[in-house]
């Protein structure tokens, strides 16, 4: 069951140094992806960071072709074959890297179970223990041609991590799901990882949605920070011309052109503290590093605590089923 308490956090220093990636994945190549992940974990630790956050399906990259054509057997087979299993030697290596570098890792990946894949996230603590593994509740639109749904266990994903506080994560357009977000808030989240795929700056006249652009998704991350009173590590993905050629998406309104990725660290009042498109904007292939002070979460919630003094459970409440539904159940 999810922990609904807002107190009882671990004692920690007043500030925590965090890192957010702003990098390109090793597309459809799990060994290369694991190697790059370990290198970034090591780099973040060398800067004194206690947490590093990765974007949606960092391992093994987002299947961008699904927005151009719904079926591509060759790429789909390669995608499944390179997706990360849990448990696996690859995950063991990632957990060992977290422990070796004394840093927590908020990972995002395509998870393979049998011959099915799921958009997934995991939290590894600084001792190398896998503390949380969740799947995206409902893949968005064309994502359903590749990925499966999650079960109820995707809901209880905020964990209290020594030296960090309460950390949780959602993926992409889960940030427009009001009930899912409220459930997340109810777990007393202090640091939220918002994982995004490759995004492009919105162009007027484009057939695409502003809400699927760099600006739109950054706005969703900022809104989440305001609503939750938590810090948001908004991790976006870089896509290059080489990846576009490999996946055959050139010219598509979605992931059809190389991008400048704008990962950001956002404060509990919604302001961008580091990264984004501003003066200290994110740079591709460079870690975004910032110091955060969790007392700012308390400060924000003295004005509005959506699951505390600013709620009315006598009028409005949320029901949920957090149990995992297996395909075979013995009765």
PDB file of C-alpha atoms in Angstrom, residues 22-263:
ATOM      1  CA  UNK A  22      20.055  16.027 -21.385  1.00  0.00           C
ATOM      2  CA  UNK A  23      21.495  13.346 -23.619  1.00  0.00           C
ATOM      3  CA  UNK A  24      20.777  11.081 -26.570  1.00  0.00           C
ATOM      4  CA  UNK A  25      20.126   7.378 -25.876  1.00  0.00           C
ATOM      5  CA  UNK A  26      22.014   4.529 -27.519  1.00  0.00           C
ATOM      6  CA  UNK A  27      19.056   3.762 -29.777  1.00  0.00           C
ATOM      7  CA  UNK A  28      17.952   0.103 -29.844  1.00  0.00           C
ATOM      8  CA  UNK A  29      21.288  -1.045 -28.380  1.00  0.00           C
ATOM      9  CA  UNK A  30      21.021  -2.275 -24.798  1.00  0.00           C
ATOM     10  CA  UNK A  31      24.740  -2.987 -24.132  1.00  0.00           C
ATOM     11  CA  UNK A  32      25.744   0.463 -25.419  1.00  0.00           C
ATOM     12  CA  UNK A  33      22.872   2.039 -23.489  1.00  0.00           C
ATOM     13  CA  UNK A  34      23.923   0.407 -20.225  1.00  0.00           C
ATOM     14  CA  UNK A  35      27.517   1.546 -20.766  1.00  0.00           C
ATOM     15  CA  UNK A  36      26.421   5.152 -21.389  1.00  0.00           C
ATOM     16  CA  UNK A  37      24.134   5.046 -18.348  1.00  0.00           C
ATOM     17  CA  UNK A  38      26.942   3.870 -16.089  1.00  0.00           C
ATOM     18  CA  UNK A  39      29.231   6.602 -17.479  1.00  0.00           C
ATOM     19  CA  UNK A  40      26.612   9.273 -16.667  1.00  0.00           C
ATOM     20  CA  UNK A  41      26.025   7.831 -13.190  1.00  0.00           C
ATOM     21  CA  UNK A  42      29.770   8.026 -12.551  1.00  0.00           C
ATOM     22  CA  UNK A  43      29.973  11.583 -13.911  1.00  0.00           C
ATOM     23  CA  UNK A  44      27.060  12.791 -11.785  1.00  0.00           C
ATOM     24  CA  UNK A  45      28.604  11.271  -8.677  1.00  0.00           C
ATOM     25  CA  UNK A  46      31.922  12.986  -9.411  1.00  0.00           C
ATOM     26  CA  UNK A  47      30.063  16.320  -9.164  1.00  0.00           C
ATOM     27  CA  UNK A  48      28.711  15.384  -5.732  1.00  0.00           C
ATOM     28  CA  UNK A  49      25.173  14.600  -6.942  1.00  0.00           C
ATOM     29  CA  UNK A  50      22.969  12.345  -4.809  1.00  0.00           C
ATOM     30  CA  UNK A  51      20.383  11.617  -7.502  1.00  0.00           C
ATOM     31  CA  UNK A  52      20.438  11.388 -11.302  1.00  0.00           C
ATOM     32  CA  UNK A  53      17.272  11.382 -13.424  1.00  0.00           C
ATOM     33  CA  UNK A  54      16.824   9.912 -16.918  1.00  0.00           C
ATOM     34  CA  UNK A  55      14.124  10.570 -19.598  1.00  0.00           C
ATOM     35  CA  UNK A  56      11.353   8.298 -20.869  1.00  0.00           C
ATOM     36  CA  UNK A  57      12.614   4.970 -22.301  1.00  0.00           C
ATOM     37  CA  UNK A  58      16.219   6.102 -21.927  1.00  0.00           C
ATOM     38  CA  UNK A  59      17.035   2.441 -22.378  1.00  0.00           C
ATOM     39  CA  UNK A  60      16.770   1.786 -25.330  1.00  0.00           C
ATOM     40  CA  UNK A  61      15.346   4.994 -26.734  1.00  0.00           C
ATOM     41  CA  UNK A  62      11.766   5.847 -27.694  1.00  0.00           C
ATOM     42  CA  UNK A  63      10.321   3.971 -30.739  1.00  0.00           C
ATOM     43  CA  UNK A  64       9.810   7.161 -32.735  1.00  0.00           C
ATOM     44  CA  UNK A  65       8.632   5.393 -35.898  1.00  0.00           C
ATOM     45  CA  UNK A  66       5.246   4.571 -34.342  1.00  0.00           C
ATOM     46  CA  UNK A  67       4.080   8.139 -35.061  1.00  0.00           C
ATOM     47  CA  UNK A  68       5.045   7.788 -38.742  1.00  0.00           C
ATOM     48  CA  UNK A  69       3.846   4.220 -39.454  1.00  0.00           C
ATOM     49  CA  UNK A  70       2.051   1.836 -37.087  1.00  0.00           C
ATOM     50  CA  UNK A  71       3.858  -1.323 -38.216  1.00  0.00           C
ATOM     51  CA  UNK A  72       7.581  -1.901 -38.727  1.00  0.00           C
ATOM     52  CA  UNK A  73       8.339  -5.537 -37.978  1.00  0.00           C
ATOM     53  CA  UNK A  74      12.121  -5.258 -38.263  1.00  0.00           C
ATOM     54  CA  UNK A  75      12.445  -2.340 -35.864  1.00  0.00           C
ATOM     55  CA  UNK A  76       9.802  -3.728 -33.504  1.00  0.00           C
ATOM     56  CA  UNK A  77      11.574  -7.081 -33.188  1.00  0.00           C
ATOM     57  CA  UNK A  78      14.897  -5.348 -32.566  1.00  0.00           C
ATOM     58  CA  UNK A  79      13.227  -3.112 -29.999  1.00  0.00           C
ATOM     59  CA  UNK A  80      11.817  -6.010 -27.997  1.00  0.00           C
ATOM     60  CA  UNK A  81      15.068  -7.951 -28.201  1.00  0.00           C
ATOM     61  CA  UNK A  82      17.043  -5.007 -26.788  1.00  0.00           C
ATOM     62  CA  UNK A  83      14.598  -4.024 -24.030  1.00  0.00           C
ATOM     63  CA  UNK A  84      15.652  -4.404 -20.394  1.00  0.00           C
ATOM     64  CA  UNK A  85      14.484  -7.348 -18.309  1.00  0.00           C
ATOM     65  CA  UNK A  86      14.076  -7.338 -14.536  1.00  0.00           C
ATOM     66  CA  UNK A  87      15.931  -9.167 -13.121  1.00  0.00           C
ATOM     67  CA  UNK A  88      18.852  -9.303 -15.546  1.00  0.00           C
ATOM     68  CA  UNK A  89      22.649  -8.948 -15.619  1.00  0.00           C
ATOM     69  CA  UNK A  90      22.184  -5.489 -17.152  1.00  0.00           C
ATOM     70  CA  UNK A  91      20.039  -4.291 -14.251  1.00  0.00           C
ATOM     71  CA  UNK A  92      22.540  -5.831 -11.829  1.00  0.00           C
ATOM     72  CA  UNK A  93      25.266  -3.738 -13.486  1.00  0.00           C
ATOM     73  CA  UNK A  94      23.220  -0.567 -13.110  1.00  0.00           C
ATOM     74  CA  UNK A  95      22.514  -1.292  -9.437  1.00  0.00           C
ATOM     75  CA  UNK A  96      26.210  -1.939  -8.870  1.00  0.00           C
ATOM     76  CA  UNK A  97      27.079   1.386 -10.515  1.00  0.00           C
ATOM     77  CA  UNK A  98      24.694   3.195  -8.171  1.00  0.00           C
ATOM     78  CA  UNK A  99      26.289   1.509  -5.157  1.00  0.00           C
ATOM     79  CA  UNK A 100      29.854   2.040  -6.389  1.00  0.00           C
ATOM     80  CA  UNK A 101      29.172   5.755  -6.842  1.00  0.00           C
ATOM     81  CA  UNK A 102      26.905   6.214  -3.788  1.00  0.00           C
ATOM     82  CA  UNK A 103      24.167   7.862  -5.865  1.00  0.00           C
ATOM     83  CA  UNK A 104      20.473   7.163  -6.357  1.00  0.00           C
ATOM     84  CA  UNK A 105      19.328   6.566  -9.939  1.00  0.00           C
ATOM     85  CA  UNK A 106      15.882   7.377 -11.356  1.00  0.00           C
ATOM     86  CA  UNK A 107      15.972   5.192 -14.450  1.00  0.00           C
ATOM     87  CA  UNK A 108      13.495   5.038 -17.341  1.00  0.00           C
ATOM     88  CA  UNK A 109      13.442   2.202 -19.847  1.00  0.00           C
ATOM     89  CA  UNK A 110      11.539  -0.176 -22.056  1.00  0.00           C
ATOM     90  CA  UNK A 111      10.906  -3.188 -19.827  1.00  0.00           C
ATOM     91  CA  UNK A 112      10.675  -6.614 -21.421  1.00  0.00           C
ATOM     92  CA  UNK A 113       8.566  -9.411 -19.987  1.00  0.00           C
ATOM     93  CA  UNK A 114       8.424 -12.404 -22.281  1.00  0.00           C
ATOM     94  CA  UNK A 115       7.920 -10.884 -25.715  1.00  0.00           C
ATOM     95  CA  UNK A 116       5.918  -7.894 -24.464  1.00  0.00           C
ATOM     96  CA  UNK A 117       7.332  -4.502 -23.541  1.00  0.00           C
ATOM     97  CA  UNK A 118       6.202  -1.758 -21.179  1.00  0.00           C
ATOM     98  CA  UNK A 119       7.199   1.875 -20.631  1.00  0.00           C
ATOM     99  CA  UNK A 120       8.859   1.615 -17.221  1.00  0.00           C
ATOM    100  CA  UNK A 121      10.672   3.547 -14.510  1.00  0.00           C
ATOM    101  CA  UNK A 122      12.762   2.402 -11.580  1.00  0.00           C
ATOM    102  CA  UNK A 123      14.456   3.944  -8.576  1.00  0.00           C
ATOM    103  CA  UNK A 124      17.750   2.501  -7.389  1.00  0.00           C
ATOM    104  CA  UNK A 125      19.053   3.854  -4.087  1.00  0.00           C
ATOM    105  CA  UNK A 126      22.650   4.738  -3.248  1.00  0.00           C
ATOM    106  CA  UNK A 127      23.272   1.252  -1.832  1.00  0.00           C
ATOM    107  CA  UNK A 128      22.308  -0.331  -5.159  1.00  0.00           C
ATOM    108  CA  UNK A 129      18.926  -1.605  -3.973  1.00  0.00           C
ATOM    109  CA  UNK A 130      16.030  -1.512  -6.438  1.00  0.00           C
ATOM    110  CA  UNK A 131      13.448   0.411  -4.410  1.00  0.00           C
ATOM    111  CA  UNK A 132      10.736   0.944  -7.017  1.00  0.00           C
ATOM    112  CA  UNK A 133       9.777  -0.402 -10.440  1.00  0.00           C
ATOM    113  CA  UNK A 134       6.643   0.903 -12.134  1.00  0.00           C
ATOM    114  CA  UNK A 135       5.091   0.870 -15.588  1.00  0.00           C
ATOM    115  CA  UNK A 136       3.266   3.667 -17.390  1.00  0.00           C
ATOM    116  CA  UNK A 137      -0.385   3.290 -16.458  1.00  0.00           C
ATOM    117  CA  UNK A 138      -1.674   3.661 -20.025  1.00  0.00           C
ATOM    118  CA  UNK A 139       0.518   4.081 -23.120  1.00  0.00           C
ATOM    119  CA  UNK A 140      -0.461   7.150 -25.118  1.00  0.00           C
ATOM    120  CA  UNK A 141      -2.188   6.822 -28.513  1.00  0.00           C
ATOM    121  CA  UNK A 142       0.256   5.173 -30.978  1.00  0.00           C
ATOM    122  CA  UNK A 143       2.395   3.864 -28.112  1.00  0.00           C
ATOM    123  CA  UNK A 144      -0.246   1.134 -27.771  1.00  0.00           C
ATOM    124  CA  UNK A 145       1.070  -0.438 -31.005  1.00  0.00           C
ATOM    125  CA  UNK A 146       4.224  -1.364 -29.064  1.00  0.00           C
ATOM    126  CA  UNK A 147       3.653  -1.151 -25.297  1.00  0.00           C
ATOM    127  CA  UNK A 148       1.273  -2.823 -22.856  1.00  0.00           C
ATOM    128  CA  UNK A 149      -0.702  -1.367 -19.938  1.00  0.00           C
ATOM    129  CA  UNK A 150       0.393  -1.420 -16.321  1.00  0.00           C
ATOM    130  CA  UNK A 151      -1.506  -2.935 -13.409  1.00  0.00           C
ATOM    131  CA  UNK A 152      -2.425  -1.473 -10.027  1.00  0.00           C
ATOM    132  CA  UNK A 153       1.110  -1.713  -8.699  1.00  0.00           C
ATOM    133  CA  UNK A 154       2.057   1.243 -10.936  1.00  0.00           C
ATOM    134  CA  UNK A 155       0.374   3.503  -8.362  1.00  0.00           C
ATOM    135  CA  UNK A 156       2.522   2.958  -5.259  1.00  0.00           C
ATOM    136  CA  UNK A 157       5.723   4.439  -6.582  1.00  0.00           C
ATOM    137  CA  UNK A 158       6.777   7.176  -4.139  1.00  0.00           C
ATOM    138  CA  UNK A 159       9.530   5.874  -1.863  1.00  0.00           C
ATOM    139  CA  UNK A 160      11.326   7.402   1.103  1.00  0.00           C
ATOM    140  CA  UNK A 161      15.036   7.339   0.276  1.00  0.00           C
ATOM    141  CA  UNK A 162      17.691   7.964   2.928  1.00  0.00           C
ATOM    142  CA  UNK A 163      19.448  11.265   2.288  1.00  0.00           C
ATOM    143  CA  UNK A 164      16.920  12.361  -0.343  1.00  0.00           C
ATOM    144  CA  UNK A 165      13.366  12.311   0.992  1.00  0.00           C
ATOM    145  CA  UNK A 166      10.265  11.028  -0.792  1.00  0.00           C
ATOM    146  CA  UNK A 167      10.969  10.435  -4.481  1.00  0.00           C
ATOM    147  CA  UNK A 168       8.500   9.449  -7.207  1.00  0.00           C
ATOM    148  CA  UNK A 169       8.185   9.426 -10.973  1.00  0.00           C
ATOM    149  CA  UNK A 170       5.700   9.574 -13.832  1.00  0.00           C
ATOM    150  CA  UNK A 171       6.188   9.240 -17.547  1.00  0.00           C
ATOM    151  CA  UNK A 172       5.282  11.739 -20.297  1.00  0.00           C
ATOM    152  CA  UNK A 173       1.544  12.381 -20.622  1.00  0.00           C
ATOM    153  CA  UNK A 174       0.815  10.708 -17.312  1.00  0.00           C
ATOM    154  CA  UNK A 175       1.249  14.345 -16.274  1.00  0.00           C
ATOM    155  CA  UNK A 176      -2.168  15.167 -17.775  1.00  0.00           C
ATOM    156  CA  UNK A 177      -3.937  12.450 -15.765  1.00  0.00           C
ATOM    157  CA  UNK A 178      -5.563  14.362 -12.843  1.00  0.00           C
ATOM    158  CA  UNK A 179      -6.455  11.314 -10.738  1.00  0.00           C
ATOM    159  CA  UNK A 180      -3.042   9.709 -11.198  1.00  0.00           C
ATOM    160  CA  UNK A 181      -1.334  12.945 -10.207  1.00  0.00           C
ATOM    161  CA  UNK A 182      -3.518  13.348  -7.124  1.00  0.00           C
ATOM    162  CA  UNK A 183      -2.698   9.790  -6.078  1.00  0.00           C
ATOM    163  CA  UNK A 184       0.971  10.693  -6.408  1.00  0.00           C
ATOM    164  CA  UNK A 185       0.535  13.867  -4.331  1.00  0.00           C
ATOM    165  CA  UNK A 186      -1.166  11.841  -1.595  1.00  0.00           C
ATOM    166  CA  UNK A 187       2.082   9.944  -0.993  1.00  0.00           C
ATOM    167  CA  UNK A 188       3.881  13.088   0.199  1.00  0.00           C
ATOM    168  CA  UNK A 189       6.247  13.339  -2.766  1.00  0.00           C
ATOM    169  CA  UNK A 190       9.111  15.842  -2.373  1.00  0.00           C
ATOM    170  CA  UNK A 191      11.178  15.108  -5.496  1.00  0.00           C
ATOM    171  CA  UNK A 192       9.367  14.143  -8.670  1.00  0.00           C
ATOM    172  CA  UNK A 193      11.007  12.834 -11.849  1.00  0.00           C
ATOM    173  CA  UNK A 194       9.075  13.788 -14.991  1.00  0.00           C
ATOM    174  CA  UNK A 195      10.387  11.613 -17.832  1.00  0.00           C
ATOM    175  CA  UNK A 196       9.845  12.847 -21.400  1.00  0.00           C
ATOM    176  CA  UNK A 197      10.779  11.561 -24.876  1.00  0.00           C
ATOM    177  CA  UNK A 198      12.410  13.642 -27.614  1.00  0.00           C
ATOM    178  CA  UNK A 199      10.481  16.885 -28.101  1.00  0.00           C
ATOM    179  CA  UNK A 200      10.704  19.770 -30.544  1.00  0.00           C
ATOM    180  CA  UNK A 201       9.942  23.469 -30.160  1.00  0.00           C
ATOM    181  CA  UNK A 202       6.425  24.242 -31.364  1.00  0.00           C
ATOM    182  CA  UNK A 203       6.075  25.790 -34.808  1.00  0.00           C
ATOM    183  CA  UNK A 204       3.032  27.893 -35.631  1.00  0.00           C
ATOM    184  CA  UNK A 205       0.954  26.188 -38.295  1.00  0.00           C
ATOM    185  CA  UNK A 206       2.255  22.760 -37.322  1.00  0.00           C
ATOM    186  CA  UNK A 207      -0.312  19.921 -37.474  1.00  0.00           C
ATOM    187  CA  UNK A 208       0.970  18.734 -34.093  1.00  0.00           C
ATOM    188  CA  UNK A 209      -0.224  19.741 -30.637  1.00  0.00           C
ATOM    189  CA  UNK A 210       1.439  22.490 -28.576  1.00  0.00           C
ATOM    190  CA  UNK A 211       0.902  20.152 -25.619  1.00  0.00           C
ATOM    191  CA  UNK A 212       3.315  17.665 -27.236  1.00  0.00           C
ATOM    192  CA  UNK A 213       6.022  20.274 -27.828  1.00  0.00           C
ATOM    193  CA  UNK A 214       9.028  21.213 -25.717  1.00  0.00           C
ATOM    194  CA  UNK A 215       7.152  24.226 -24.349  1.00  0.00           C
ATOM    195  CA  UNK A 216       3.973  22.268 -23.688  1.00  0.00           C
ATOM    196  CA  UNK A 217       5.637  19.456 -21.782  1.00  0.00           C
ATOM    197  CA  UNK A 218       7.802  21.856 -19.794  1.00  0.00           C
ATOM    198  CA  UNK A 219       4.602  23.666 -18.818  1.00  0.00           C
ATOM    199  CA  UNK A 220       3.133  20.352 -17.637  1.00  0.00           C
ATOM    200  CA  UNK A 221       6.225  19.770 -15.487  1.00  0.00           C
ATOM    201  CA  UNK A 222       5.893  23.252 -14.003  1.00  0.00           C
ATOM    202  CA  UNK A 223       2.188  22.759 -13.312  1.00  0.00           C
ATOM    203  CA  UNK A 224       2.990  19.482 -11.561  1.00  0.00           C
ATOM    204  CA  UNK A 225       5.473  21.274  -9.308  1.00  0.00           C
ATOM    205  CA  UNK A 226       2.875  23.890  -8.321  1.00  0.00           C
ATOM    206  CA  UNK A 227       0.136  21.324  -7.724  1.00  0.00           C
ATOM    207  CA  UNK A 228       2.312  18.926  -5.731  1.00  0.00           C
ATOM    208  CA  UNK A 229       4.538  21.378  -3.896  1.00  0.00           C
ATOM    209  CA  UNK A 230       7.489  19.212  -4.931  1.00  0.00           C
ATOM    210  CA  UNK A 231      10.692  19.737  -6.873  1.00  0.00           C
ATOM    211  CA  UNK A 232      10.416  18.396 -10.416  1.00  0.00           C
ATOM    212  CA  UNK A 233      13.363  17.006 -12.347  1.00  0.00           C
ATOM    213  CA  UNK A 234      12.077  17.274 -15.914  1.00  0.00           C
ATOM    214  CA  UNK A 235      14.233  14.973 -18.060  1.00  0.00           C
ATOM    215  CA  UNK A 236      13.959  15.325 -21.840  1.00  0.00           C
ATOM    216  CA  UNK A 237      15.599  13.323 -24.636  1.00  0.00           C
ATOM    217  CA  UNK A 238      17.953  14.336 -27.440  1.00  0.00           C
ATOM    218  CA  UNK A 239      17.364  12.932 -30.929  1.00  0.00           C
ATOM    219  CA  UNK A 240      19.916  13.314 -33.734  1.00  0.00           C
ATOM    220  CA  UNK A 241      19.793  13.100 -37.519  1.00  0.00           C
ATOM    221  CA  UNK A 242      21.431   9.664 -37.304  1.00  0.00           C
ATOM    222  CA  UNK A 243      18.640   8.318 -35.090  1.00  0.00           C
ATOM    223  CA  UNK A 244      15.991   9.847 -37.348  1.00  0.00           C
ATOM    224  CA  UNK A 245      17.526   8.134 -40.372  1.00  0.00           C
ATOM    225  CA  UNK A 246      17.729   4.806 -38.527  1.00  0.00           C
ATOM    226  CA  UNK A 247      14.040   4.935 -37.532  1.00  0.00           C
ATOM    227  CA  UNK A 248      12.810   6.469 -40.785  1.00  0.00           C
ATOM    228  CA  UNK A 249      10.992   9.441 -39.258  1.00  0.00           C
ATOM    229  CA  UNK A 250      12.479  12.322 -41.236  1.00  0.00           C
ATOM    230  CA  UNK A 251       9.891  15.041 -41.859  1.00  0.00           C
ATOM    231  CA  UNK A 252       7.369  13.683 -39.360  1.00  0.00           C
ATOM    232  CA  UNK A 253       5.768  16.324 -37.098  1.00  0.00           C
ATOM    233  CA  UNK A 254       6.749  14.112 -34.141  1.00  0.00           C
ATOM    234  CA  UNK A 255      10.446  13.222 -33.737  1.00  0.00           C
ATOM    235  CA  UNK A 256      11.115  13.966 -37.378  1.00  0.00           C
ATOM    236  CA  UNK A 257      13.868  16.546 -36.877  1.00  0.00           C
ATOM    237  CA  UNK A 258      16.932  16.848 -34.588  1.00  0.00           C
ATOM    238  CA  UNK A 259      16.208  18.763 -31.408  1.00  0.00           C
ATOM    239  CA  UNK A 260      17.694  20.876 -28.664  1.00  0.00           C
ATOM    240  CA  UNK A 261      16.554  19.175 -25.485  1.00  0.00           C
ATOM    241  CA  UNK A 262      15.489  21.350 -22.549  1.00  0.00           C
ATOM    242  CA  UNK A 263      15.724  19.329 -19.356  1.00  0.00           C
TER     243      UNK A 263
END
